[in-house]
Short mmCIF file of C-alpha atoms and ligand atoms in Angstrom, two decimals:
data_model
loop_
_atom_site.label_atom_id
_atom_site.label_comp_id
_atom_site.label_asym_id
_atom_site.label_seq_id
_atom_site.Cartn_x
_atom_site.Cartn_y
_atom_site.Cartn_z
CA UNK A 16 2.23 -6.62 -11.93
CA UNK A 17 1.11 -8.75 -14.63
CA UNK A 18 1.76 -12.72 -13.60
CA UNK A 19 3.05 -13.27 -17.81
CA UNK A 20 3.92 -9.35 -18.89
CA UNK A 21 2.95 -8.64 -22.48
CA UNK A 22 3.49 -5.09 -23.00
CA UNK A 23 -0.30 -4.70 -23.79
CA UNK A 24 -0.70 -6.56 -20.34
CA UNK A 25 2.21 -3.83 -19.12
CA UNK A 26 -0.18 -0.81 -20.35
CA UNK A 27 -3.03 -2.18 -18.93
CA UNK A 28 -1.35 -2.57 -15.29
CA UNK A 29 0.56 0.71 -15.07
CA UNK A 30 -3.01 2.68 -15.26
CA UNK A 31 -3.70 1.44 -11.55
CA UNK A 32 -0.30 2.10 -10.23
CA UNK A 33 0.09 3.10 -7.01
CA UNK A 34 3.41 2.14 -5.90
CA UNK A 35 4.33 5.59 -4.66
CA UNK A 36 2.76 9.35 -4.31
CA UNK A 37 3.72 10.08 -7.24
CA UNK A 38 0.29 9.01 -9.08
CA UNK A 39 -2.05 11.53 -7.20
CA UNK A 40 -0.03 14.70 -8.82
CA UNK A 41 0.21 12.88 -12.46
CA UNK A 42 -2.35 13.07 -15.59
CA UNK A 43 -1.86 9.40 -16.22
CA UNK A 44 1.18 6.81 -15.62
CA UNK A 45 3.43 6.61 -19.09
CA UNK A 46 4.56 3.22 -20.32
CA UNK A 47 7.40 2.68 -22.38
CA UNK A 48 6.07 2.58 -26.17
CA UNK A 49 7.71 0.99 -29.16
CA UNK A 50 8.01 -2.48 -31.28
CA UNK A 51 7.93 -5.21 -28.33
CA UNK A 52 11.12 -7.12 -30.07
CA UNK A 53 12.67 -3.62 -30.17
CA UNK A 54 16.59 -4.14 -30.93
CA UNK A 55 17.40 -1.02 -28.58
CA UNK A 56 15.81 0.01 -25.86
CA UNK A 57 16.19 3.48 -24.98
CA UNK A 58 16.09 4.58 -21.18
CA UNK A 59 15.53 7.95 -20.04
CA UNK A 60 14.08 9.76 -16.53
CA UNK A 61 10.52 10.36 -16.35
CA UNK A 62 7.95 11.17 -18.67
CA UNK A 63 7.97 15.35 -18.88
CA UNK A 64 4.82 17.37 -19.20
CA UNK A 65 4.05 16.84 -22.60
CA UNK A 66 4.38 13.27 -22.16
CA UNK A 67 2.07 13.18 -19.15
CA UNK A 68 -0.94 14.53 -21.10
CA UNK A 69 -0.74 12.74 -23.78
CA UNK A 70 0.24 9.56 -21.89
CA UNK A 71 3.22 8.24 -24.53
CA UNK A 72 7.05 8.85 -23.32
CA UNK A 73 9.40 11.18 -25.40
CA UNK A 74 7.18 13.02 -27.53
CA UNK A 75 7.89 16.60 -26.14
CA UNK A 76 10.92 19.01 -26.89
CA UNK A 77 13.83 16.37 -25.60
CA UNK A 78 11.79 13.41 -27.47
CA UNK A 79 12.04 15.29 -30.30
CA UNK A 80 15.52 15.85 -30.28
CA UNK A 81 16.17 12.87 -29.64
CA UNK A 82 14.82 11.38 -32.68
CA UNK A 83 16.88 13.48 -34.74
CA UNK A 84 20.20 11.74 -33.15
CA UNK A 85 18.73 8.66 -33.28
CA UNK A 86 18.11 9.42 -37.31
CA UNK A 87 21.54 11.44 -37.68
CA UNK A 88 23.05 7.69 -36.74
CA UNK A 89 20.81 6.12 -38.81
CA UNK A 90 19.03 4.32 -36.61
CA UNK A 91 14.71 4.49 -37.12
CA UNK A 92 13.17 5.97 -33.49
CA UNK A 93 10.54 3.80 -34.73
CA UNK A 94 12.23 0.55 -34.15
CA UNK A 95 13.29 2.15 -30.80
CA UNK A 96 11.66 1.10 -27.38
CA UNK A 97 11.69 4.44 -25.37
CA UNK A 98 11.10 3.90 -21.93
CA UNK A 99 11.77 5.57 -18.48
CA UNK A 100 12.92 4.74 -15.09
CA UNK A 101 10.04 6.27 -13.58
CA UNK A 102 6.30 6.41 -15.27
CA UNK A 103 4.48 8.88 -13.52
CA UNK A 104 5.65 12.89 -13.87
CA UNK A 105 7.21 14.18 -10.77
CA UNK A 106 6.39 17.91 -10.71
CA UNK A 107 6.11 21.11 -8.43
CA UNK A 108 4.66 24.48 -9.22
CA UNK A 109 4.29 26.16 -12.77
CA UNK A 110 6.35 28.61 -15.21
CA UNK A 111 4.35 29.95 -17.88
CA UNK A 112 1.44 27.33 -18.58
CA UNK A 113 4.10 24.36 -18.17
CA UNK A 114 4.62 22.59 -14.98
CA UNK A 115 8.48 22.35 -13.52
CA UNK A 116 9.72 18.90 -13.34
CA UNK A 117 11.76 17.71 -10.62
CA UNK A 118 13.42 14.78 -10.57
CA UNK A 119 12.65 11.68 -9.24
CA UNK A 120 13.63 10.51 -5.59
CA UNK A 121 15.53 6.96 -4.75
CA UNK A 122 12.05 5.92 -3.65
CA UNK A 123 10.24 6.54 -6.50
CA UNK A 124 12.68 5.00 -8.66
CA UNK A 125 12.87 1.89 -6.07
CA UNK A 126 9.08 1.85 -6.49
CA UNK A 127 9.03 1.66 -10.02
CA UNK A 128 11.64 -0.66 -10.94
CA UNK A 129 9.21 -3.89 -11.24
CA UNK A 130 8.10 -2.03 -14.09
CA UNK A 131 11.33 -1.28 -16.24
CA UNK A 132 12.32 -5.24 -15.42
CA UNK A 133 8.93 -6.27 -17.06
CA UNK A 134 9.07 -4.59 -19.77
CA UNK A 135 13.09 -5.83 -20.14
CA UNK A 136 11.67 -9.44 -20.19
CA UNK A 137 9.09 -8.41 -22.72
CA UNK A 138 11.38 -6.41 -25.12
CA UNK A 139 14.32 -8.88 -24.79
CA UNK A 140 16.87 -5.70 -26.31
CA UNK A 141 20.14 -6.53 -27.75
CA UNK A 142 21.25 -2.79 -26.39
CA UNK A 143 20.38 -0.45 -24.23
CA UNK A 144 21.02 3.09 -24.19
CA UNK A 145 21.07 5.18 -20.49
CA UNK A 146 20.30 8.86 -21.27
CA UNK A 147 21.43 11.16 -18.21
CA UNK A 148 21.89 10.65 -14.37
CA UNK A 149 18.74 9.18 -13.40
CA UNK A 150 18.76 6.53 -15.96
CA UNK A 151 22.48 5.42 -15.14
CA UNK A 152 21.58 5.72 -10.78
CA UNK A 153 19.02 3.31 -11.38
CA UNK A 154 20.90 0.49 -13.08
CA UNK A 155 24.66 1.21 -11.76
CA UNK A 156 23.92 2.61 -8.79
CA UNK A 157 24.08 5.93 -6.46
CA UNK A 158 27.64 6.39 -7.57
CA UNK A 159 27.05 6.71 -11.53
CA UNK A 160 28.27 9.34 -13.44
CA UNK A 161 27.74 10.19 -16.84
CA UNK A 162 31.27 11.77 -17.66
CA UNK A 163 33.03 8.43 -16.62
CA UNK A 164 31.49 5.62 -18.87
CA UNK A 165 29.80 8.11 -21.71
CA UNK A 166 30.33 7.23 -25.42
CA UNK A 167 31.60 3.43 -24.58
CA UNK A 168 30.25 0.40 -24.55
CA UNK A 169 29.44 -1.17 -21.20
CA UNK A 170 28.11 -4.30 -19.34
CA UNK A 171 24.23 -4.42 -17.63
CA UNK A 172 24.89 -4.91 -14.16
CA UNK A 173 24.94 -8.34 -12.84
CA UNK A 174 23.57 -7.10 -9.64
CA UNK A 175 20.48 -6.64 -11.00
CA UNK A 176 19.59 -10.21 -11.92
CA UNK A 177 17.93 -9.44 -14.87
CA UNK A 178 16.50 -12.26 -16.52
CA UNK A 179 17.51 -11.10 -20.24
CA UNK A 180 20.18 -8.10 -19.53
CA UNK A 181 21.08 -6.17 -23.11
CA UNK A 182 24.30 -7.57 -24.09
CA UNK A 183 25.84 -4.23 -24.08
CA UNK A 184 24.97 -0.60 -22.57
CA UNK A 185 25.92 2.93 -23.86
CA UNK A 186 25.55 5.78 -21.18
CA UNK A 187 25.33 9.55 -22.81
CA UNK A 188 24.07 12.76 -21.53
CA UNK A 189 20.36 13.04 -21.48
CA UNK A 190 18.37 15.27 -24.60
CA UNK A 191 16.95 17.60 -22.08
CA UNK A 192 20.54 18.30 -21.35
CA UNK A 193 20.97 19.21 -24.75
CA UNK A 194 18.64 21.84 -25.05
CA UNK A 195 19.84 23.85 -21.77
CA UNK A 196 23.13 23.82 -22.62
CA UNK A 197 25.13 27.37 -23.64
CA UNK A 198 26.61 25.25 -26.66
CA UNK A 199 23.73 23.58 -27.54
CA UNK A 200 25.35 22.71 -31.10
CA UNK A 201 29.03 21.44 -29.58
CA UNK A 202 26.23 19.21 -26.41
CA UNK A 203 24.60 17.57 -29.61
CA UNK A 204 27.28 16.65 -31.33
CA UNK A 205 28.75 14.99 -28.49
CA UNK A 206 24.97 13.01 -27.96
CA UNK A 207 25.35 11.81 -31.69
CA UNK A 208 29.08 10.88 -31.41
CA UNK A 209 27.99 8.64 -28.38
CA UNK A 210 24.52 7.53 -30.09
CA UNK A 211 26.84 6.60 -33.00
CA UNK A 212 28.61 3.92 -31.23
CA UNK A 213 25.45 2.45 -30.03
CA UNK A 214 24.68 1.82 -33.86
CA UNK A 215 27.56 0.72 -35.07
CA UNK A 216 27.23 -1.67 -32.13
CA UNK A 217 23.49 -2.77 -33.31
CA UNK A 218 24.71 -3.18 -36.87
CA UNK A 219 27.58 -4.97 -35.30
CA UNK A 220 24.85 -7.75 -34.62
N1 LIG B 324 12.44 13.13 -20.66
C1 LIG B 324 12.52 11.82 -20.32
O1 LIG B 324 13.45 11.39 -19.65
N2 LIG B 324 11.55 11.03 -20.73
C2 LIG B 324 10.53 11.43 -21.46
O2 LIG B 324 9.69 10.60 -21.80
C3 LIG B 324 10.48 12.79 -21.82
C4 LIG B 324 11.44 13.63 -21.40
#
């Protein structure tokens, strides 16, 4: 871990990660990408297969759909800092010519926490939004659940001792989500309802 983080310094440092296994089944470890004084910081899981070859998070199918919310609430994904709890892709076996993710452990997101707080003190977000399970167990806990704090605004976790915690957190249902569910129109509308109050909250100041 870089001494002063700069998010090049961030890039640079996650290449040689070996905090846990899961760099010996991965293309390449996936920092978080976007403007470093970022007014939202996006959180999701893990970067997916897509992401893993082409070593830049949320650019696959859920990435994509993603950045349609993010424009349906007018917000620009390109003044977004997407990120994920864990960098390296956690995968077993293959369907078709794609490999099927599995999510992370406890350990691996233990192990790669040093790198979400860095980049944190580097991005210095006003907001932060949690997309899914994984993303809301790592800050709040084993006990998180999306369907109890989804679509409100909440507080970063003192617990954490984060040097420069978001002022405010929105939890919602994660984009991969979206795309396996039956109603996959009524499960988007519900993502953009809760991405809504995340910019009304940024325009809020
Ligand atoms: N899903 C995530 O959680 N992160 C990515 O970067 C891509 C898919």
């Amino acid at each position: 871990m870089p001494e002063r983080p700069t998010h090049e310094a961030l890039l640079e440092a996650v290449r040689g990660c070996r905090g846990c296994e899961l760099h010996a089944d991965a293309t390449q470890a996936v920092m978080g990408s976007g403007p470093p004084g970022a007014r939202l910081l996006v959180l999701g899981e893990q970067p997916g297969d897509r992401e893993d070859v082409e070593g830049e998070p949320f650019v696959g199918p859920a990435g994509r759909l993603l950045d349609r919310a993010l424009t349906d609430v007018g917000v620009d994904p390109a003044e977004v800092y997407r990120t994920n709890v864990v960098k390296h892709f956690r995968w077993s076996g293959m369907r078709g010519k794609r490999r099927i993710h599995q999510s992370p452990k406890t350990a691996h997101v233990a192990a790669c926490a040093p790198w979400l707080r860095a980049e944190l003190s580097v991005v210095r977000p006003q907001g932060a939004v949690l997309l899914g399970g994984t993303a809301g167990k790592a800050v709040y806990g084993s006990s998180f659940k999306v369907g109890e704090t989804r679509g409100r605004l909440v507080d970063w976790p003192e617990r954490l001792g984060t040097e420069h915690p978001p002022a405010w957190v929105l939890t919602t249902t994660h984009p991969s989500a979206v795309l396996r569910a039956d109603d996959r129109d009524a499960a988007y509308d519900d993502l953009v309802a809760d991405l809504r109050v995340a910019a009304e909250a940024l325009s809020a100041g």
